[in-house]
Short mmCIF file of C-alpha atoms in Angstrom, two decimals:
data_model
loop_
_atom_site.label_atom_id
_atom_site.label_comp_id
_atom_site.label_asym_id
_atom_site.label_seq_id
_atom_site.Cartn_x
_atom_site.Cartn_y
_atom_site.Cartn_z
CA MET A 1 152.92 60.72 106.56
CA THR A 2 149.94 59.86 104.33
CA ASP A 3 151.44 61.74 101.37
CA LEU A 4 154.11 59.04 101.02
CA PRO A 5 153.77 55.59 99.46
CA GLY A 6 153.44 53.02 102.21
CA TYR A 7 156.90 51.57 101.68
CA LEU A 8 158.52 55.01 102.25
CA ARG A 9 156.75 55.63 105.54
CA PRO A 10 158.83 55.55 108.72
CA PHE A 11 159.55 52.33 110.61
CA VAL A 12 157.40 52.03 113.73
CA LEU A 13 160.42 51.92 116.07
CA GLY A 14 162.61 54.93 116.68
CA VAL A 15 166.10 53.57 116.07
CA LEU A 16 168.09 56.70 115.28
CA ASP A 17 169.24 57.25 118.86
CA GLY A 18 171.85 54.95 120.28
CA PRO A 19 175.32 53.57 119.53
CA GLU A 20 176.69 54.06 116.06
CA VAL A 21 175.84 51.40 113.47
CA ARG A 22 178.12 51.08 110.44
CA VAL A 23 176.41 50.34 107.13
CA ASP A 24 178.37 48.79 104.26
CA ARG A 25 176.98 48.10 100.79
CA LEU A 26 178.32 44.98 99.08
CA GLY A 27 176.68 44.23 95.75
CA GLU A 28 172.97 43.73 96.42
CA ILE A 29 173.44 43.40 100.19
CA ASP A 30 173.59 46.09 102.88
CA PHE A 31 175.45 45.09 106.07
CA TYR A 32 174.61 46.72 109.41
CA ARG A 33 177.44 46.19 111.87
CA PRO A 34 177.29 46.78 115.63
CA VAL A 35 179.92 48.62 117.60
CA GLY A 36 182.99 46.56 118.51
CA SER A 37 184.98 43.84 116.84
CA ALA A 38 183.52 40.68 118.37
CA ARG A 39 182.24 37.94 116.10
CA THR A 40 178.49 37.56 116.53
CA GLY A 41 175.42 35.93 115.06
CA ALA A 42 173.61 37.44 112.09
CA ILE A 43 170.11 38.08 110.77
CA LEU A 44 169.26 38.24 107.06
CA PHE A 45 166.11 40.25 106.34
CA VAL A 46 164.39 39.06 103.15
CA HIS A 47 161.82 41.41 101.61
CA GLY A 48 158.72 40.31 99.75
CA GLY A 49 157.14 41.32 96.47
CA PRO A 50 156.02 41.99 93.85
CA ALA A 51 155.92 45.79 93.88
CA PRO A 52 154.24 48.31 91.57
CA ALA A 53 155.98 49.05 88.29
CA ASP A 54 156.55 52.67 89.37
CA LEU A 55 158.54 51.69 92.47
CA GLN A 56 161.02 54.43 93.33
CA ALA A 57 163.38 52.75 95.82
CA THR A 58 164.69 49.23 96.22
CA PRO A 59 163.68 47.48 99.47
CA ARG A 60 167.03 47.85 101.20
CA ASP A 61 166.45 51.62 100.99
CA TRP A 62 162.97 51.42 102.53
CA PRO A 63 162.74 52.81 106.06
CA VAL A 64 161.13 49.60 107.34
CA TYR A 65 164.06 47.32 106.41
CA LYS A 66 166.65 49.92 107.35
CA GLY A 67 164.84 50.14 110.67
CA TYR A 68 164.77 46.40 111.32
CA ALA A 69 168.46 46.04 110.43
CA THR A 70 169.50 49.02 112.54
CA ALA A 71 167.52 47.75 115.51
CA ALA A 72 169.11 44.30 115.20
CA ALA A 73 172.60 45.81 115.02
CA ARG A 74 171.88 47.93 118.10
CA ARG A 75 171.13 44.67 119.89
CA GLY A 76 174.56 43.35 118.98
CA ALA A 77 173.98 41.22 115.86
CA VAL A 78 175.25 41.75 112.33
CA ALA A 79 172.19 42.44 110.17
CA ALA A 80 171.85 42.32 106.40
CA VAL A 81 169.18 43.30 103.89
CA VAL A 82 169.31 41.81 100.39
CA ASP A 83 167.64 43.13 97.24
CA HIS A 84 166.36 40.21 95.16
CA SER A 85 164.27 39.55 92.07
CA LEU A 86 160.93 38.86 93.75
CA ILE A 87 160.34 42.61 93.84
CA ARG A 88 159.85 42.44 90.05
CA GLY A 89 157.22 39.69 90.12
CA LEU A 90 156.26 36.30 91.52
CA ASP A 91 157.43 34.73 88.27
CA GLN A 92 160.94 35.57 89.56
CA LEU A 93 160.53 33.24 92.55
CA SER A 94 163.22 30.76 91.50
CA SER A 95 165.73 33.51 90.76
CA ALA A 96 164.96 35.10 94.12
CA ALA A 97 165.59 31.78 95.88
CA ASP A 98 169.03 31.57 94.24
CA GLU A 99 169.87 35.17 95.13
CA VAL A 100 168.85 34.72 98.77
CA GLU A 101 170.97 31.57 99.03
CA ALA A 102 173.94 33.47 97.56
CA ALA A 103 173.38 36.31 100.04
CA ILE A 104 173.45 33.82 102.91
CA GLY A 105 176.84 32.60 101.70
CA VAL A 106 178.19 36.16 101.59
CA LEU A 107 176.76 36.92 105.05
CA ARG A 108 178.24 33.79 106.61
CA SER A 109 181.66 34.54 105.10
CA ASP A 110 181.83 37.97 106.75
CA PRO A 111 184.66 38.19 109.34
CA ARG A 112 182.29 39.70 111.92
CA VAL A 113 179.78 36.83 111.59
CA ASP A 114 179.80 33.51 113.37
CA PRO A 115 178.78 31.33 110.39
CA ASP A 116 177.10 28.80 112.68
CA ARG A 117 174.60 31.33 114.07
CA VAL A 118 172.21 32.81 111.50
CA VAL A 119 168.50 33.67 111.61
CA LEU A 120 166.52 34.09 108.38
CA TRP A 121 163.62 36.56 108.50
CA PHE A 122 161.06 36.53 105.66
CA PHE A 123 158.45 39.20 104.99
CA SER A 124 155.26 39.15 102.92
CA GLY A 125 155.78 37.46 99.52
CA ALA A 126 159.15 36.10 100.66
CA GLY A 127 157.20 33.64 102.79
CA LEU A 128 157.19 31.50 99.63
CA LEU A 129 160.98 31.18 100.02
CA ALA A 130 160.88 30.00 103.64
CA GLY A 131 159.63 26.45 103.06
CA GLU A 132 162.87 25.20 101.54
CA TRP A 133 164.83 26.32 104.62
CA LEU A 134 162.25 24.82 106.98
CA ASP A 135 162.67 21.61 105.00
CA SER A 136 166.47 21.45 104.69
CA ARG A 137 167.31 22.97 108.12
CA PRO A 138 171.11 23.42 107.80
CA ASP A 139 173.04 23.22 111.07
CA TRP A 140 173.87 26.94 111.07
CA LEU A 141 170.21 28.00 110.92
CA ARG A 142 169.21 29.11 114.43
CA GLY A 143 165.70 30.25 113.60
CA VAL A 144 163.22 31.29 110.91
CA ALA A 145 160.96 34.31 111.37
CA LEU A 146 157.99 35.14 109.15
CA THR A 147 156.16 38.47 109.27
CA TYR A 148 152.74 38.79 107.55
CA PRO A 149 153.87 36.07 105.08
CA LEU A 150 152.42 34.86 101.81
CA LEU A 151 152.36 31.06 102.18
CA ALA A 152 150.32 29.84 99.20
CA THR A 153 151.75 30.01 95.69
CA PRO A 154 149.37 31.87 93.34
CA PRO A 155 148.26 30.22 90.06
CA GLY A 156 150.84 30.36 87.30
CA VAL A 157 153.86 30.37 89.61
CA ASP A 158 156.22 27.40 89.94
CA ASP A 159 155.96 25.90 93.41
CA LEU A 160 158.81 25.79 95.88
CA VAL A 161 158.49 23.77 99.10
CA ASN A 162 155.17 24.55 100.82
CA ALA A 163 155.92 25.80 104.34
CA ALA A 164 152.76 24.23 105.81
CA GLU A 165 153.89 20.80 104.61
CA VAL A 166 157.27 20.93 106.35
CA ILE A 167 156.67 23.04 109.47
CA GLY A 168 157.65 20.97 112.49
CA LYS A 169 159.74 18.53 110.45
CA HIS A 170 162.79 19.61 112.45
CA LYS A 171 161.71 19.84 116.09
CA ASP A 172 164.86 21.73 117.08
CA LEU A 173 164.31 24.61 114.63
CA PRO A 174 162.62 27.63 116.25
CA VAL A 175 160.03 29.30 114.01
CA LEU A 176 158.30 32.62 114.70
CA LEU A 177 155.15 33.85 112.95
CA THR A 178 154.00 37.46 113.32
CA ARG A 179 150.48 37.69 111.95
CA ALA A 180 148.30 40.71 111.29
CA GLY A 181 144.74 40.57 112.60
CA LEU A 182 143.50 42.63 109.64
CA GLU A 183 145.38 40.56 107.07
CA ARG A 184 144.10 40.23 103.51
CA ALA A 185 141.81 37.25 103.03
CA GLU A 186 143.97 35.61 100.36
CA LEU A 187 146.89 35.56 102.81
CA ALA A 188 145.02 34.87 106.04
CA GLY A 189 143.68 31.46 104.94
CA PRO A 190 147.06 29.87 104.17
CA VAL A 191 148.50 31.40 107.36
CA ALA A 192 145.75 29.68 109.36
CA GLU A 193 146.63 26.37 107.69
CA PHE A 194 150.30 26.96 108.53
CA VAL A 195 149.41 27.57 112.18
CA SER A 196 147.26 24.45 112.29
CA ALA A 197 150.07 22.35 110.80
CA GLY A 198 152.74 23.92 113.00
CA GLY A 199 151.19 23.25 116.37
CA THR A 200 153.71 23.61 119.18
CA ALA A 201 156.55 24.04 116.68
CA LEU A 202 155.47 27.67 116.22
CA ASP A 203 155.96 30.78 118.32
CA ILE A 204 153.29 33.34 117.40
CA ILE A 205 153.05 37.10 117.87
CA ASP A 206 149.60 38.45 117.11
CA VAL A 207 148.88 42.04 116.05
CA PRO A 208 145.05 42.05 116.29
CA LYS A 209 144.58 45.56 114.88
CA GLY A 210 147.49 45.37 112.47
CA HIS A 211 147.27 45.49 108.69
CA HIS A 212 149.59 43.82 106.18
CA GLY A 213 152.63 46.06 106.55
CA PHE A 214 151.70 47.17 110.06
CA ASP A 215 155.37 47.88 110.83
CA MET A 216 155.25 50.83 108.44
CA LEU A 217 151.51 51.65 108.30
CA ASP A 218 150.19 51.29 111.85
CA HIS A 219 152.18 53.48 114.21
CA THR A 220 150.62 52.12 117.40
CA GLU A 221 151.87 50.73 120.69
CA GLU A 222 150.57 47.34 119.55
CA SER A 223 152.76 47.45 116.43
CA ARG A 224 155.81 48.64 118.33
CA ALA A 225 155.40 45.91 120.93
CA ALA A 226 155.08 43.22 118.24
CA VAL A 227 158.19 44.35 116.37
CA THR A 228 160.18 44.60 119.61
CA LYS A 229 159.16 41.07 120.67
CA ALA A 230 160.09 39.68 117.26
CA LEU A 231 163.52 41.34 117.34
CA ASP A 232 164.14 40.07 120.86
CA TRP A 233 163.12 36.56 119.75
CA ALA A 234 165.60 36.61 116.87
CA ILE A 235 168.46 37.89 119.03
CA ALA A 236 167.72 35.32 121.74
CA HIS A 237 167.82 32.45 119.25
CA LEU A 238 171.19 33.47 117.90
CA GLY A 239 172.47 31.69 120.98
CA GLU A 240 175.68 31.97 122.95
CA GLU A 241 177.67 35.10 123.59
CA PRO A 242 179.83 36.12 120.61
CA GLY A 243 183.58 35.61 120.78
CA THR A 244 186.35 37.44 119.01
CA ALA A 245 187.64 36.79 115.53
CA ALA A 246 190.82 37.64 113.73
CA GLN A 247 190.14 40.34 111.20
CA GLY A 248 189.90 39.05 107.66
CA ASP A 249 189.01 35.46 108.56
CA LEU A 250 186.53 33.97 106.10
CA LEU A 251 185.06 30.73 107.43
CA VAL A 252 182.87 30.23 104.37
CA PRO A 253 184.18 31.01 100.86
CA PRO A 254 182.27 33.97 99.37
CA PRO A 255 180.22 33.23 96.26
CA LYS A 256 181.66 33.84 92.82
CA ALA A 257 179.58 35.13 89.91
CA ARG A 258 178.30 32.53 87.50
CA THR A 259 176.39 32.61 84.28
CA ALA A 260 172.64 32.09 84.35
CA THR A 261 171.44 28.53 84.03
CA THR A 262 168.50 27.13 82.14
CA ARG A 263 165.85 25.29 84.10
CA ARG A 264 163.88 22.31 83.00
CA THR A 265 160.19 22.95 82.55
CA PRO A 266 158.07 21.14 85.17
CA ALA A 267 155.97 18.29 83.81
CA LYS A 268 152.71 19.84 85.01
CA PRO A 269 151.51 22.62 82.69
CA LYS A 270 151.16 26.07 84.20
CA PRO A 271 148.85 28.90 83.13
CA GLU A 272 150.67 31.30 80.85
CA GLN A 273 150.21 34.45 82.88
CA VAL A 274 151.15 35.10 86.48
CA LYS A 275 148.58 36.96 88.53
CA GLU A 276 150.45 40.13 89.34
CA GLU A 277 147.58 41.80 91.25
CA LEU A 278 149.34 40.97 94.52
CA THR A 279 151.68 43.82 95.43
CA LEU A 280 152.31 42.42 98.84
CA ASP A 281 154.85 44.78 100.31
CA ILE A 282 153.24 47.91 98.88
CA PRO A 283 150.00 49.32 100.33
CA THR A 284 147.40 50.44 97.83
CA GLU A 285 147.83 54.09 98.73
CA THR A 286 150.41 55.59 96.35
CA VAL A 287 151.15 59.06 95.06
CA PRO A 288 152.73 60.44 91.88
CA ALA A 289 156.50 60.10 91.59
CA THR A 290 156.97 63.84 92.11
CA THR A 291 155.98 63.54 95.78
CA ALA A 292 158.58 60.91 96.63
CA PRO A 293 162.00 61.91 97.99
CA ALA A 294 164.32 63.02 95.21
CA ALA A 295 167.14 60.83 96.52
CA ALA A 296 165.19 57.60 96.16
CA ALA A 297 166.96 55.03 94.03
CA VAL A 298 165.58 53.52 90.87
CA VAL A 299 165.00 49.77 90.91
CA ALA A 300 167.69 47.93 88.99
CA PRO A 301 167.56 44.28 87.97
CA ALA A 302 169.33 42.04 90.45
CA PRO A 303 172.43 40.24 89.19
CA ALA A 304 172.51 36.56 88.40
CA ALA A 305 172.78 34.32 91.46
CA ALA A 306 176.22 33.49 92.69
CA ALA A 307 177.86 30.13 93.21
CA PRO A 308 180.75 29.32 95.56
CA ALA A 309 184.15 29.66 93.96
CA SER A 310 184.88 26.08 94.95
CA ALA A 311 182.20 24.94 92.51
CA GLN A 312 184.55 25.60 89.61
CA LEU A 313 186.56 22.50 88.59
CA PRO A 314 189.12 22.11 85.78
CA GLU A 315 188.43 20.03 82.71
CA THR A 316 188.29 16.28 83.28
CA PRO A 317 191.91 15.24 82.39
CA GLU A 318 193.40 18.02 84.53
CA LEU A 319 190.94 17.26 87.30
CA LEU A 320 191.86 13.57 87.45
CA SER A 321 195.56 14.45 87.40
CA ALA A 322 195.12 16.93 90.23
CA LEU A 323 193.10 14.51 92.35
CA THR A 324 195.16 11.36 91.84
CA SER A 325 197.68 12.36 94.49
CA SER A 326 195.11 13.93 96.83
CA PHE A 327 192.72 11.20 97.90
CA GLY A 328 193.16 8.66 100.65
CA PRO A 329 191.53 5.37 101.60
CA ALA A 330 189.27 6.83 104.32
CA GLU A 331 185.89 8.19 103.25
CA THR A 332 185.35 11.92 103.63
CA PRO A 333 182.18 13.51 105.06
CA ALA A 334 181.26 14.49 101.49
CA ALA A 335 181.64 10.89 100.31
CA ARG A 336 179.35 9.68 103.11
CA VAL A 337 176.62 12.10 101.98
CA VAL A 338 176.97 10.96 98.36
CA GLY A 339 176.90 7.36 99.59
CA ARG A 340 173.59 7.95 101.37
CA GLU A 341 172.20 9.47 98.16
CA HIS A 342 173.31 6.37 96.23
CA SER A 343 171.73 4.05 98.84
CA ALA A 344 168.40 5.88 98.62
CA TYR A 345 168.60 5.73 94.82
CA ALA A 346 169.22 1.97 94.82
CA ALA A 347 166.38 1.49 97.31
CA HIS A 348 163.99 3.53 95.12
CA ASP A 349 163.30 5.85 98.08
CA LEU A 350 162.58 9.16 96.37
CA GLU A 351 162.11 11.22 99.54
CA ALA A 352 165.36 9.98 101.10
CA PHE A 353 167.10 10.66 97.78
CA LEU A 354 165.80 14.24 97.57
CA ALA A 355 166.68 14.89 101.22
CA MET A 356 170.37 14.58 100.35
CA TYR A 357 170.17 17.63 98.05
CA SER A 358 170.19 21.33 98.83
CA PRO A 359 166.86 23.05 98.04
CA THR A 360 168.66 24.91 95.25
CA ALA A 361 171.05 22.17 94.10
CA ARG A 362 172.38 22.51 90.54
CA ILE A 363 172.52 19.47 88.24
CA SER A 364 174.38 19.62 84.91
CA PHE A 365 173.96 16.81 82.37
CA ALA A 366 176.28 15.54 79.65
CA ASP A 367 174.03 16.95 76.92
CA GLY A 368 174.57 20.48 78.26
CA THR A 369 171.19 20.96 79.95
CA GLU A 370 170.93 22.10 83.54
CA MET A 371 168.28 22.05 86.21
CA LYS A 372 168.08 23.55 89.65
CA GLY A 373 166.18 22.81 92.83
CA ARG A 374 164.49 19.86 94.49
CA ARG A 375 161.17 20.43 92.78
CA PHE A 376 162.80 19.94 89.37
CA LEU A 377 164.68 16.90 90.67
CA ARG A 378 161.36 15.43 91.77
CA GLU A 379 159.79 16.06 88.37
CA LEU A 380 162.74 14.40 86.63
CA TYR A 381 163.32 11.39 88.86
CA GLN A 382 159.83 10.45 90.05
CA PRO A 383 158.94 8.41 86.89
CA LEU A 384 162.30 6.61 87.14
CA PHE A 385 161.71 5.73 90.80
CA GLU A 386 158.13 4.61 90.15
CA ALA A 387 159.33 2.36 87.30
CA GLY A 388 161.99 0.78 89.54
CA ARG A 389 164.81 1.56 87.09
CA CYS A 390 167.29 3.18 89.48
CA LYS A 391 170.60 1.42 89.08
CA THR A 392 174.08 2.93 88.92
CA GLU A 393 177.36 1.10 89.46
CA VAL A 394 180.34 2.98 90.93
CA VAL A 395 183.55 1.66 89.36
CA GLN A 396 186.05 4.04 90.97
CA LYS A 397 185.83 6.96 93.39
CA LEU A 398 188.12 9.90 94.13
CA MET A 399 187.65 12.20 97.13
CA VAL A 400 189.10 15.62 97.90
CA GLY A 401 187.60 18.10 100.33
CA GLU A 402 183.97 18.79 99.49
CA TRP A 403 184.22 17.05 96.11
CA VAL A 404 183.53 13.40 95.21
CA VAL A 405 184.34 12.28 91.66
CA GLU A 406 183.10 8.88 90.48
CA HIS A 407 183.57 6.71 87.42
CA GLN A 408 180.04 5.32 87.03
CA VAL A 409 178.13 2.94 84.82
CA ALA A 410 174.47 3.93 84.69
CA HIS A 411 171.91 1.23 83.83
CA ASP A 412 168.77 3.39 84.14
CA SER A 413 168.01 3.31 80.41
CA GLY A 414 168.44 -0.47 80.15
CA GLN A 415 171.81 -0.07 78.43
CA PRO A 416 175.07 0.50 80.35
CA VAL A 417 176.38 4.06 79.95
CA ALA A 418 179.85 5.01 81.25
CA ARG A 419 180.20 8.50 82.68
CA LEU A 420 181.88 10.67 85.29
CA GLY A 421 179.79 11.99 88.17
CA LEU A 422 181.14 15.04 90.04
CA TYR A 423 179.46 15.90 93.35
CA ARG A 424 180.06 18.91 95.60
CA VAL A 425 178.79 18.67 99.19
CA SER A 426 178.41 21.55 101.64
CA GLU A 427 176.74 21.62 105.06
CA GLY A 428 175.82 17.96 104.70
CA LEU A 429 173.86 18.45 101.45
CA ILE A 430 174.72 17.98 97.78
CA MET A 431 175.02 21.42 96.18
CA ASP A 432 176.33 20.69 92.68
CA VAL A 433 176.33 17.63 90.43
CA GLU A 434 177.86 17.38 86.98
CA PHE A 435 177.70 14.33 84.71
CA ARG A 436 180.27 14.02 81.92
CA SER A 437 180.37 11.34 79.24
#
């Protein structure tokens, strides 16, 4: 076993024996489906990173993630493993966040999955992605699991939401931490802070003699017991017994490919180079490429993140024509969310304003620039809120489904500016905003 790189070593649980598990590959996601046709809850396994430059297999082909997904499927859940950009470096954190969100949309749209019962499971460096889900807590999220996570952003990397700052914000969200007793010092400190902040909001599984990556490195009864408990926790928190579903039903529209967007640079300067010494999923013991299995796949860049097909709207004249006959006098759920955003804006309440947006919301401005994510929204809007210059008048409003289209007059600059504001709302949060002059 020691002649293999750590990430190619066997999973600590023997999962080959048992009922058949069907594996389907869809883009960057591998689906593991249990026997039967019943609709059930789902678990998305999110690998960490970065990995060495000579990596010979993408994470969904590593025995450890294949093992977790197979074990989950044997317990009756649909499991999925997604390859994402974090494997190439921590400077890919924002891209990875987009790709994971897109994978969740694909998973929830699967006909075998109950879209209201999903657990997200983050490993190692992917712990940096967990904070935004702990913060936003969509209704379908039944639990968040973290295994030997990285929870402090290294220097030179744009921050996402810090998990320690939001743990316990939603008292009804179960959170599981599996921590290694022999964890690296640079990871152990932030994990201790997370535990201190979490208090009773956290379930904890300790592996006192476990290393970072114990589920592939330490083949002990202690490791096997920890992994088994964590899997049982995830299955238990998927909730009620699954029902049946008509084949082909898609409760959530699958994402559609979109072109890459440009992001606004945060106001705070960052060091030019990212510290790439952390190879969090990969133990330091490696061997030349010739000793690895010949069938191992070569790492390929992940595709651009996907956006729901419903995010595509026609040009403004056609849009207004299409909507004119579609809206009614009663406010839609989407309009109520946008209304709460407007109320927070008028009240100069930045936190309430940001809470109305998805962690990876996309904002497109009339000058053609785009930004994505709450942290960029905060950077952009905080000076405006602090100056007390938040004022927008809604002249007319059209509503259809998850879209709200407004004729606005913005007074933020001191001069009235007429524009159209197009808002798309999903799961109670604003996902897309486009301003057109």
